[in-house]
XYZ file of C-alpha atoms in Angstrom:
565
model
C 8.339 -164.096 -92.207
C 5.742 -163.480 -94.591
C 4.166 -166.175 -96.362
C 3.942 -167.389 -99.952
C 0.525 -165.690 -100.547
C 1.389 -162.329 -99.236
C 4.327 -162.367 -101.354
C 2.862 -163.195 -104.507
C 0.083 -161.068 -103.663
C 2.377 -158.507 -103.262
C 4.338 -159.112 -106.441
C 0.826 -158.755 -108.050
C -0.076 -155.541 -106.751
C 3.365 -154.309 -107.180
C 3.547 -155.402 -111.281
C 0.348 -154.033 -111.955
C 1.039 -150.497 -110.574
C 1.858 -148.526 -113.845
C 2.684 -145.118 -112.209
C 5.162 -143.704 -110.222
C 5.567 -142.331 -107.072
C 7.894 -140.376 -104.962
C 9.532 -141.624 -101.668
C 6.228 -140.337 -99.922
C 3.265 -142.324 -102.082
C 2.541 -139.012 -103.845
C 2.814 -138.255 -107.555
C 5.145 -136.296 -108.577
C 3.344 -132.847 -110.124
C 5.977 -132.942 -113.168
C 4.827 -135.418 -115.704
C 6.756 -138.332 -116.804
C 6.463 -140.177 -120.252
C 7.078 -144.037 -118.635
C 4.950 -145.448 -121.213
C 4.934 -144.186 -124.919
C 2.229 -146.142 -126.085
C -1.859 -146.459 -125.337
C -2.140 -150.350 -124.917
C -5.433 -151.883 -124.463
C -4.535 -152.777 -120.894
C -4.304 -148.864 -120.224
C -8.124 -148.660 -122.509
C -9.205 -151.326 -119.820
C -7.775 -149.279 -116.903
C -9.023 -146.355 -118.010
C -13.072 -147.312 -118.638
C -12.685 -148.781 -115.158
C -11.145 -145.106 -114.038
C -14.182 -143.378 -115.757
C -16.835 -146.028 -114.611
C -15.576 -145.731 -111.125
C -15.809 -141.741 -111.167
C -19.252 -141.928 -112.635
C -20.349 -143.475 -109.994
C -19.282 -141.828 -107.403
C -20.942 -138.979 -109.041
C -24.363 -140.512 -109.224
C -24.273 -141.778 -105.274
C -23.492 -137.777 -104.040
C -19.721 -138.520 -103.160
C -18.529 -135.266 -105.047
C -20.253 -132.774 -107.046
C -17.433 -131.027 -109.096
C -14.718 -132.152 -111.177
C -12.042 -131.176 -108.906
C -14.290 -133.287 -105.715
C -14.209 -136.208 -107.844
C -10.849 -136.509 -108.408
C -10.113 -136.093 -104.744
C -12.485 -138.132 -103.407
C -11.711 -141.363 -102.045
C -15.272 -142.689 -102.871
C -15.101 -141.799 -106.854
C -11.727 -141.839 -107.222
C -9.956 -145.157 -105.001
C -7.174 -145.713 -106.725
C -5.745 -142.440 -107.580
C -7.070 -140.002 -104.616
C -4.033 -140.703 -102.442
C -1.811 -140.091 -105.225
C -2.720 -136.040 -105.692
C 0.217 -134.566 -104.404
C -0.249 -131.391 -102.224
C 0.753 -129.415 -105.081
C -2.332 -130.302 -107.257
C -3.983 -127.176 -108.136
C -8.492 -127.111 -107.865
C -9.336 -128.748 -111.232
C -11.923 -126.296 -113.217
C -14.212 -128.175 -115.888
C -16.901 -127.121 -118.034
C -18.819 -129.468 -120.444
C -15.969 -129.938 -123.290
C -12.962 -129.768 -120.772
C -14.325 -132.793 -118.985
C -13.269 -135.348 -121.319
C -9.615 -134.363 -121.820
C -9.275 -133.221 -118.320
C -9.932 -137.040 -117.395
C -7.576 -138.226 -120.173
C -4.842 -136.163 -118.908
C -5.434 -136.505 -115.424
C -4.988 -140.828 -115.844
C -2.694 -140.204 -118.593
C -0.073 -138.469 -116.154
C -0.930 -141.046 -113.123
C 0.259 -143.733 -115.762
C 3.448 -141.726 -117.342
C 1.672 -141.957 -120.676
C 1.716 -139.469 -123.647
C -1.053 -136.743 -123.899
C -2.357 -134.231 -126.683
C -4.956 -131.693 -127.188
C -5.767 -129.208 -129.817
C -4.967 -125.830 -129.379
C -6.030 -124.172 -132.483
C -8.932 -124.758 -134.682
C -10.150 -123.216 -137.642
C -13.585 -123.629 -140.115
C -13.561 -125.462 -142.184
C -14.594 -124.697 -145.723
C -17.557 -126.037 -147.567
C -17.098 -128.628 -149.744
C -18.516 -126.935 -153.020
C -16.831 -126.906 -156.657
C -17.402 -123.137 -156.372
C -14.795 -123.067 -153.094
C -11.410 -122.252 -155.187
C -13.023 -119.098 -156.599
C -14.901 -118.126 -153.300
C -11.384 -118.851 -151.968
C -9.770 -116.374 -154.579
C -12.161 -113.554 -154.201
C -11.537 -114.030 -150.093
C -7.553 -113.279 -150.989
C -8.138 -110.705 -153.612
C -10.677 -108.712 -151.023
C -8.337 -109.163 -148.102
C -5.544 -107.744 -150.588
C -7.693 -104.928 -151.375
C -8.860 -103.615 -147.590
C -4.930 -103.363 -146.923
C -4.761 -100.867 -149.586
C -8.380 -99.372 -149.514
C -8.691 -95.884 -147.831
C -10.935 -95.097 -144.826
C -14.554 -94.017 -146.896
C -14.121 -97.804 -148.987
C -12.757 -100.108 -146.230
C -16.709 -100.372 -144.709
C -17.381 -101.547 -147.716
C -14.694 -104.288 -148.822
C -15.410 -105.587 -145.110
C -18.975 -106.066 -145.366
C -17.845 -108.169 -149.442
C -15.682 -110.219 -147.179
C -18.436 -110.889 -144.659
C -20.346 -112.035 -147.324
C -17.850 -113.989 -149.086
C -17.156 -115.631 -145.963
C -20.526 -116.421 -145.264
C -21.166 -118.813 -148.488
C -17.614 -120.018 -147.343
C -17.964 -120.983 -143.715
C -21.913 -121.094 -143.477
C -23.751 -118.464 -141.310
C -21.793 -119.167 -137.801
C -18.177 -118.690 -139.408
C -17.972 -116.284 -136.471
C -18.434 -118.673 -133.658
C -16.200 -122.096 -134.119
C -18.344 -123.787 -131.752
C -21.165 -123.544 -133.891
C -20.487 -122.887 -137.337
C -22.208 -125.147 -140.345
C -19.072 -127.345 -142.044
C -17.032 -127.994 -138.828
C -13.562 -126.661 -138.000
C -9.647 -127.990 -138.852
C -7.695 -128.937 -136.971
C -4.305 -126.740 -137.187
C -2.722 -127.340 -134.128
C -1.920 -129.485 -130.937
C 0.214 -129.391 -127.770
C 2.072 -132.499 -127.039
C 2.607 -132.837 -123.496
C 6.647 -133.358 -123.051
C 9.212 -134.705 -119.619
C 8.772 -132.789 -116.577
C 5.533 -130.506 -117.527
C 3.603 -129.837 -114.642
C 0.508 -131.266 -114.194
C -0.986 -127.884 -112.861
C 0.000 -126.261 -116.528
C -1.285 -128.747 -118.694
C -4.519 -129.318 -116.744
C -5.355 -124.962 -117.050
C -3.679 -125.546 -120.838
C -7.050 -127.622 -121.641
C -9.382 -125.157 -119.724
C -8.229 -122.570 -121.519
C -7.794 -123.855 -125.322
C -10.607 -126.858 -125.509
C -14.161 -125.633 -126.397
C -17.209 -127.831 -128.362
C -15.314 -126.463 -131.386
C -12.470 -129.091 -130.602
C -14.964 -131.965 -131.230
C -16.410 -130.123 -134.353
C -14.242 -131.974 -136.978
C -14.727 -134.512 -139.664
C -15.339 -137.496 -137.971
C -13.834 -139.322 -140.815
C -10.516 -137.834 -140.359
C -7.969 -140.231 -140.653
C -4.810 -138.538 -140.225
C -2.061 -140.503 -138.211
C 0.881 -137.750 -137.662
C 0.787 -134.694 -135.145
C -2.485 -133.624 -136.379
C -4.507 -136.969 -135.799
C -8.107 -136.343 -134.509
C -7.917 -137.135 -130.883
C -11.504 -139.268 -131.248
C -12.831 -141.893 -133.288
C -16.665 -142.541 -134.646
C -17.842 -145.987 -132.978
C -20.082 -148.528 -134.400
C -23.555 -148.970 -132.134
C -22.593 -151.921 -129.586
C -21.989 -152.626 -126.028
C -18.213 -153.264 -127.286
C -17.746 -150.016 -128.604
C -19.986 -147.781 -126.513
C -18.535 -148.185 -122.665
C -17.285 -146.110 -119.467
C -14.733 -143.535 -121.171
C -16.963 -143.113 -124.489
C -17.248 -139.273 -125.617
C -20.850 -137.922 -126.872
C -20.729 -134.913 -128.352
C -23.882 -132.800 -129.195
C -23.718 -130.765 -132.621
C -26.089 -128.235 -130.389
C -23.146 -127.632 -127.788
C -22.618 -129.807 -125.398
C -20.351 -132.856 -124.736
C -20.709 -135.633 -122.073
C -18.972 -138.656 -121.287
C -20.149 -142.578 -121.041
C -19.583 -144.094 -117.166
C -22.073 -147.248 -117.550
C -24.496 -149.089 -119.988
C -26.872 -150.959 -118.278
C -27.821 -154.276 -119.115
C -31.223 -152.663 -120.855
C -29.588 -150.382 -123.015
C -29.219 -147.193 -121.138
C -26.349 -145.351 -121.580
C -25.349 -143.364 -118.456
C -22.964 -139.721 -118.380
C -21.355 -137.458 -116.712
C -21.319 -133.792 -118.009
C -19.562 -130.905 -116.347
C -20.982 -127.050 -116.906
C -19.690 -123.306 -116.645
C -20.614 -123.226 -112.691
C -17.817 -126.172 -112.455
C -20.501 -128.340 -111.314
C -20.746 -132.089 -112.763
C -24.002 -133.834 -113.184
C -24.830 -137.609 -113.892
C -27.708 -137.346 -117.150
C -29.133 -139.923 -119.267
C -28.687 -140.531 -122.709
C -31.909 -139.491 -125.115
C -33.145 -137.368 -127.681
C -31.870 -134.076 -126.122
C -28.444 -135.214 -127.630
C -29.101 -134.521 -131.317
C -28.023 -136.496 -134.324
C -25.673 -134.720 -136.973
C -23.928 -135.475 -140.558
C -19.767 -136.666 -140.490
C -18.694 -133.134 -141.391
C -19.307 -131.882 -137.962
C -17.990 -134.783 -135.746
C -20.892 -135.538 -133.129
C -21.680 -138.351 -131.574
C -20.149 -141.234 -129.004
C -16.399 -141.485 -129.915
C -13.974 -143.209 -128.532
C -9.741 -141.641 -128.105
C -7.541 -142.824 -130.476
C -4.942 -144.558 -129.575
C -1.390 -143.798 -130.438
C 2.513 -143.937 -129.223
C 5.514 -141.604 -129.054
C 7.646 -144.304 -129.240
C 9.351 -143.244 -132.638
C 7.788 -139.839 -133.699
C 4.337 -139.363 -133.111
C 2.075 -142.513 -134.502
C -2.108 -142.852 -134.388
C -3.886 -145.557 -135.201
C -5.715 -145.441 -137.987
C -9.236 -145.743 -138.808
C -8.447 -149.224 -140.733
C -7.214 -150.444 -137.566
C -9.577 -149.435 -135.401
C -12.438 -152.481 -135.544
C -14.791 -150.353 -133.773
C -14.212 -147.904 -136.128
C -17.581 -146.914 -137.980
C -19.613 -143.927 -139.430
C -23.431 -145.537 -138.646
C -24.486 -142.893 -136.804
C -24.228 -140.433 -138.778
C -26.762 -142.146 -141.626
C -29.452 -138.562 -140.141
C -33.125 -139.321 -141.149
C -33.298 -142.669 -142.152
C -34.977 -145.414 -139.857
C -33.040 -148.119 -139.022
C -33.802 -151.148 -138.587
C -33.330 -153.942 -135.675
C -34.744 -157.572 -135.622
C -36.878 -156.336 -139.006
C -38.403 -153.580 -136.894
C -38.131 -150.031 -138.035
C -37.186 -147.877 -135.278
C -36.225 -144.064 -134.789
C -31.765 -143.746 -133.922
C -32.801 -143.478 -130.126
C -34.731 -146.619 -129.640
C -32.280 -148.641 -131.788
C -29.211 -147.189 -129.657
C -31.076 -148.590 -126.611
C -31.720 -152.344 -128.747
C -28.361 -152.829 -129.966
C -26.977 -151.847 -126.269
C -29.195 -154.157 -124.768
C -27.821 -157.413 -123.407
C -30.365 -159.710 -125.321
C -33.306 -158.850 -126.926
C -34.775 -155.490 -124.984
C -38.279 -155.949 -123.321
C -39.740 -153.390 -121.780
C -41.631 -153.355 -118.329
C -43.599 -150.014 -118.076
C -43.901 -149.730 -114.184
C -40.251 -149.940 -114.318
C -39.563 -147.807 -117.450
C -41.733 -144.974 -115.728
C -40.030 -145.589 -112.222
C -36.352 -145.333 -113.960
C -37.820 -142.246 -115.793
C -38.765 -140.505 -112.939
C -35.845 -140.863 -110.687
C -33.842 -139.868 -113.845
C -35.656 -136.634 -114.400
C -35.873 -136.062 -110.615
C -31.949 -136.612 -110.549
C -31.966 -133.667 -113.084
C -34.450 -131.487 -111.390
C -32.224 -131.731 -108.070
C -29.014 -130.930 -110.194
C -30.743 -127.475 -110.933
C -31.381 -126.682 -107.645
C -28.113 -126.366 -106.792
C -27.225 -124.614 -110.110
C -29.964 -122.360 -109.741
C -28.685 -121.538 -105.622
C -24.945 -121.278 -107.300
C -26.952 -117.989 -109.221
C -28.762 -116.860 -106.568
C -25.541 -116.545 -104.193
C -23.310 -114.754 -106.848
C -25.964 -111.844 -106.855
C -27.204 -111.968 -110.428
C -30.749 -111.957 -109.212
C -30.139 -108.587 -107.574
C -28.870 -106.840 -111.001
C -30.163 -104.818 -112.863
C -31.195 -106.779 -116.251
C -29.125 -106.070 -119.193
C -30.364 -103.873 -122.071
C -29.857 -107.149 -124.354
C -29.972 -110.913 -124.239
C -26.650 -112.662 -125.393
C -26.497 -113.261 -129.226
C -27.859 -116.818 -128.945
C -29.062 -117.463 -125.739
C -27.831 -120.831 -125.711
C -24.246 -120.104 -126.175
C -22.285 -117.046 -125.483
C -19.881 -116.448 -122.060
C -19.864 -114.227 -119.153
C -22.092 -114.173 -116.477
C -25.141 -115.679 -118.419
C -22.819 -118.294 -119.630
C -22.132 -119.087 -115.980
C -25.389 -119.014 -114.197
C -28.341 -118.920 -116.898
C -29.930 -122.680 -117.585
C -31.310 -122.579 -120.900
C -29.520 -125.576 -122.299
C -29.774 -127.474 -119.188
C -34.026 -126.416 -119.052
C -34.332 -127.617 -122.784
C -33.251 -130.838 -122.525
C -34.912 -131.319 -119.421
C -38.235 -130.701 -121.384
C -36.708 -133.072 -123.929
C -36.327 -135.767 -121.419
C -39.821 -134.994 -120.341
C -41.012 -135.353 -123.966
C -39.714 -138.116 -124.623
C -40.765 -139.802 -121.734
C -44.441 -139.197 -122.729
C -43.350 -140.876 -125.860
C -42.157 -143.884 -124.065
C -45.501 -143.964 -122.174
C -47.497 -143.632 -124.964
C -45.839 -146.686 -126.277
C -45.824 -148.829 -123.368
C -49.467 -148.610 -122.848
C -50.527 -148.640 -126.557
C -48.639 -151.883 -126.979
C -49.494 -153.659 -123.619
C -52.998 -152.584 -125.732
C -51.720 -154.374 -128.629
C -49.841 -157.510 -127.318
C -46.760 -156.756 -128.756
C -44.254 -159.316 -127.426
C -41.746 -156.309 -126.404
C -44.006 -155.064 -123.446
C -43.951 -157.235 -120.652
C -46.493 -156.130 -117.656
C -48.107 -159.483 -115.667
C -50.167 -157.150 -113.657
C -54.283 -156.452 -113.907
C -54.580 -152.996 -114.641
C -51.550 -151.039 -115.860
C -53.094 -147.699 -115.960
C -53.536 -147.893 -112.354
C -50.317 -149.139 -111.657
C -48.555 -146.436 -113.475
C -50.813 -143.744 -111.898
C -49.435 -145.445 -108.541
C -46.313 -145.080 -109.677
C -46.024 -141.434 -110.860
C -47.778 -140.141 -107.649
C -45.024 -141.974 -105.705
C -42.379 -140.909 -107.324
C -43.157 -137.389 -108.110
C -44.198 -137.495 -103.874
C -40.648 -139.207 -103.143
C -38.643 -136.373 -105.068
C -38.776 -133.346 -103.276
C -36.504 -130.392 -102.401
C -36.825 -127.051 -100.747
C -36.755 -122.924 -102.179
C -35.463 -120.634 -99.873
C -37.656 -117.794 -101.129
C -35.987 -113.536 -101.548
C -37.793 -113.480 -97.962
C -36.185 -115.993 -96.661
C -39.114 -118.237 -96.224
C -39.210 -122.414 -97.263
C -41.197 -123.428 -99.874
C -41.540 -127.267 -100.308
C -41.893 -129.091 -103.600
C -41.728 -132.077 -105.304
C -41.548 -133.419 -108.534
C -45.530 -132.648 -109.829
C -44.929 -129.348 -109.160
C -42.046 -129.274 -111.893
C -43.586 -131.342 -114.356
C -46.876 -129.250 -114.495
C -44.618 -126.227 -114.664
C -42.068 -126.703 -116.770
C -42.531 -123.992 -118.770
C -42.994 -121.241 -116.812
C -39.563 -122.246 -115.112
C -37.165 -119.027 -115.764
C -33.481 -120.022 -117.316
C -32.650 -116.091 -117.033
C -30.331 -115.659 -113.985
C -31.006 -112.168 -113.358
C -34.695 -113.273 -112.045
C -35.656 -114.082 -108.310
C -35.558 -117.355 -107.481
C -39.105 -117.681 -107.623
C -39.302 -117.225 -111.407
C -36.147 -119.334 -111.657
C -39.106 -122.618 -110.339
C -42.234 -120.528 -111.846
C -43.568 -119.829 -108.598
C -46.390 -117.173 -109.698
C -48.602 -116.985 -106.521
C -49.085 -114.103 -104.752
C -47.277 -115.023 -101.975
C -44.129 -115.563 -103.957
C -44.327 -113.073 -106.237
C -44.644 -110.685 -102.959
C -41.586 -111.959 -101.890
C -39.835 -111.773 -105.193
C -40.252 -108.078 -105.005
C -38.617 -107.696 -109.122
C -39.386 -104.540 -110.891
C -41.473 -103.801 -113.648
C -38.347 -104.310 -116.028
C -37.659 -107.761 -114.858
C -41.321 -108.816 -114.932
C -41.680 -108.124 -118.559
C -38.421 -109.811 -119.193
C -39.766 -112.643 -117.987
C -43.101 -112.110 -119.676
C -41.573 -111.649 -123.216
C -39.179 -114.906 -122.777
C -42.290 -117.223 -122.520
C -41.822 -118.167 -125.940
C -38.546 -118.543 -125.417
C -39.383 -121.112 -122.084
C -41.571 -122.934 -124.795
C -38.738 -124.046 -127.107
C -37.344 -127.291 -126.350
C -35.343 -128.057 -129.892
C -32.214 -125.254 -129.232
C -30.875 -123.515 -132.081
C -27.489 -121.955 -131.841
C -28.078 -120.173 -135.271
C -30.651 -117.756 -134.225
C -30.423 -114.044 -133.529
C -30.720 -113.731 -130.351
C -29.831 -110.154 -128.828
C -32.589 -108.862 -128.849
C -33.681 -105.546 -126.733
C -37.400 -106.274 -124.692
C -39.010 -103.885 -127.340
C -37.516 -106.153 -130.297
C -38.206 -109.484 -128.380
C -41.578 -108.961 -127.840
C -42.217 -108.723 -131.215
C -39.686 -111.479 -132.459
C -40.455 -114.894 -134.275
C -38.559 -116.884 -131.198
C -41.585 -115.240 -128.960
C -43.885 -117.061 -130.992
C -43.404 -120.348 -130.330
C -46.400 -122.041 -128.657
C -46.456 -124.352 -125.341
C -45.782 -127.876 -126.576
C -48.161 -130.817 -124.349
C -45.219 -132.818 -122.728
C -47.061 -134.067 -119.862
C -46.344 -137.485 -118.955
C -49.686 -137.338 -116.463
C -51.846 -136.411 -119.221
C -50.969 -140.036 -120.861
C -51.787 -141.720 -118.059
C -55.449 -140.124 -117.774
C -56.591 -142.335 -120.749
């Protein structure tokens, strides 16, 4: 007979089980709506579901999406759930969060919702109800015009819509006054799990982040996230980040000195681990960017969100773009007071560890591309012929370059890079000063960091399979000293995908003259680090060559150079 512990142990384990299962510990693939409401016990369960994942990431137990859920590692206490029938989960950047929320969400029989339909938003501008009445009185007029004057009524509603929407009303992803929200799937009894997880793939895009983040409708239409206030309470495992720019990632830890650690998924279906930093840009309210956290709300009786009022986390501080703020009556730039208000205590940094942190991080990053850059290499771009154009931005489009091409991922790489020459050039300029934040009890930092760097860079390396199937070795120097010349077109050799230009490599490369100048007239293109989704992009090589992006000079970002002095 068992005794009193095992049963109440048992009892324990038994209560706090919110999901169910069929006769053979699997979950059933049709979803079940147990639970109507998000409690905070289900919040709690589900930043330990998210923190858990992350991970598992991080330590190399799964490298997609799908392998994360599965795995036993990143995912303990759902894995042996997934029935048979569970379909391969697919996840690019802006899928990731809601493909976690629905993938707990039906584990725990609770309610689910996503937007399906978005559209721009229109400025707000005391001259919008007239642009608004020429838009209906032009539309009016192209269904009557004849074929010689419909050219022309088009190209007054392309400009009409351009003072309406901004210059990227084409794009939702992108365009200047964010996007409405005008409709949402509710998932319902007995939906498969299968449907609703491809529903997301297919309908959720950046756009579906790109709303007002001051929205504070509670019926069907409810924005799905909330803006957070700047504290450990409010920024945790589960928290969304969305970048204006393009990109969305999603909180798994916040370390005790203020570093905020993601997960991001990308068009390849790979998932990476990345730190948070200046590469994620700031933005105003009227596009929505960001950490947020998911509202919660009940189907209990009609549809129900909580509102902003109700929400103490609730805030809109991080939107206040350009100003300094303030912490401890020090004036700071958003980044470094993200990292001070996260901090547990006040934040002192120690620069042999800042720099050793820093490297692994940007190593971690470096090693993510290598397997991104392989993913291109085996699907054959590199043996294609290039196409007669770039995409229209370069930085968002879809396709093939969408898929393979590492523009994004190369630019804030160089932003990490930048800014952790910054960080260097403020450790050592106030160890120089004595300021009370910088704590090194060593005799000669400069040394020590040197130490450091050559370590680290020596401790990160990873091997090229060249075009001729040789090895090449590298490690981290190599990358850092030649960042730019680092190719993010995927129809180059893989030895202008890591800037490989010797003789030897470029021998084995074996591109044609076409290719070559392609990656000759994108040099100024390598040398941007701030991405711009508004710019013309598709360009011909004749046109870029010539082109203002092909201008832009080499920026110094080299961490090495700081330590010199």
């Amino acid at each position: 007979m068992a005794n009193n512990k095992t049963l109440v142990a048992l009892a324990i384990v038994l209560s706090s089980t919110s999901f169910s299962a069929m006769a053979d510990g699997k979950k059933p693939i049709g979803w079940q709506i147990k639970n109507k409401t998000w409690n905070k016990s289900f919040e709690k369960s589900y930043e330990e579901f998210v923190a858990t994942l992350g991970k598992g990431k991080k330590s190399g137990a799964c490298h997609t999406t799908s392998d994360c859920l599965k795995s036993p590692v990143a995912n303990p206490r759902y894995y042996n759930l997934n029935p048979e029938g569970l379909s391969d989960v697919y996840s690019d950047c802006a899928d990731l969060p809601y493909i976690l929320r629905a993938y707990f969400s039906w584990m725990n029989d609770l309610p689910f919702t996503y937007p399906v339909n978005l559209t721009p938003a229109p400025i707000k501008s005391p001259e919008l109800p007239a642009l608004l009445a020429e838009l209906e009185r032009l539309n009016l007029e192209l269904e009557k015009a004849g074929f010689l004057k419909k050219p022309i009524i088009k190209a007054q509603i392309r400009s009409v819509r351009k003072k309406i929407y901004g210059d990227k009303d084409t794009d939702i992803r992108y365009n200047s006054f964010g996007n409405t929200l005008v409709q949402k799937r509710y998932v319902k009894n007995g939906d498969n799990i299968n449907t609703i997880l491809e529903g997301v793939a297919n309908s959720i895009s950046t756009a579906s982040f790109r709303t007002d983040a001051s929205s504070d409708m509670t019926n069907e239409l409810f924005r799905d996230t909330y803006p957070v206030a700047i504290n450990r309470n409010s920024i945790k495992p589960g928290t969304v980040l969305y970048d204006p720019n393009g990109h969305i990632a999603v909180v798994y830890e916040v370390t005790t000195n203020g570093k905020v650690h993601l997960i991001d998924a990308h068009p390849d279906n790979s998932l990476t681990a990345i730190t948070y930093g200046e590469k994620f840009s700031q933005t105003n309210v009227e596009i929505g960017g960001g950490f947020s956290n998911w509202r919660p709300f009940s189907v209990e009786a009609g549809v129900n969100a909580v509102s902003n009022d109700e929400l103490p986390d609730y805030s809109l501080e991080q939107f206040e773009k350009g100003k300094k703020f303030i912490f401890n009556n020090t004036e700071m730039d958003f980044y470094e007071y993200v990292r001070n208000k996260l901090s547990v205590g006040n934040l002192v940094y120690n620069p042999v560890v800042e720099l050793t942190e820093m490297m692994d991080e940007i190593c971690h990053d470096v090693k993510e591309r290598v397997a991104a850059v392989d993913a291109s290499i085996k699907a054959g771009l590199s043996t294609q012929n290039h196409p007669d154009k770039l995409p229209d931005n370069i930085y968002g489009t879809d396709g093939d370059w969408e898929s393979y091409s590492t523009p994004s991922r190369d630019a804030r790489l160089k932003a990490s890079i930048r800014e952790g020459r910054a960080l260097m050039i403020k450790m050592i300029e106030g160890h120089r000063n004595s300021d009370p934040a910088i704590r090194y009890q060593g005799h000669d930092l400069i040394a020590e960091l040197k130490a450091t760097y050559a370590k680290e860079s020596k401790a990160c390396s990873f091997d090229i399979k060249r075009t001729n199937g040789t090895i090449k070795s590298f490690n981290l120097d190599h990358v850092l000293k030649n960042i730019f010349k680092l190719s993010f077109d995927p129809y180059h050799c893989i030895e202008l995908r890591w800037g490989m230009l010797d003789a030897e490599s470029l021998q084995s490369c074996n591109s044609n003259k076409d290719k070559m100048e392609w990656y000759q007239a994108e040099q100024g293109l390598r040398n941007t680090i701030d991405r711009n989704y508004s710019l013309k992009m598709d360009f011909s090589l004749k046109e870029l060559s010539g082109a203002s992006i092909s201008r832009v000079k080499e920026e110094n970002i080299s961490i090495e150079d700081v330590l010199k002095n």
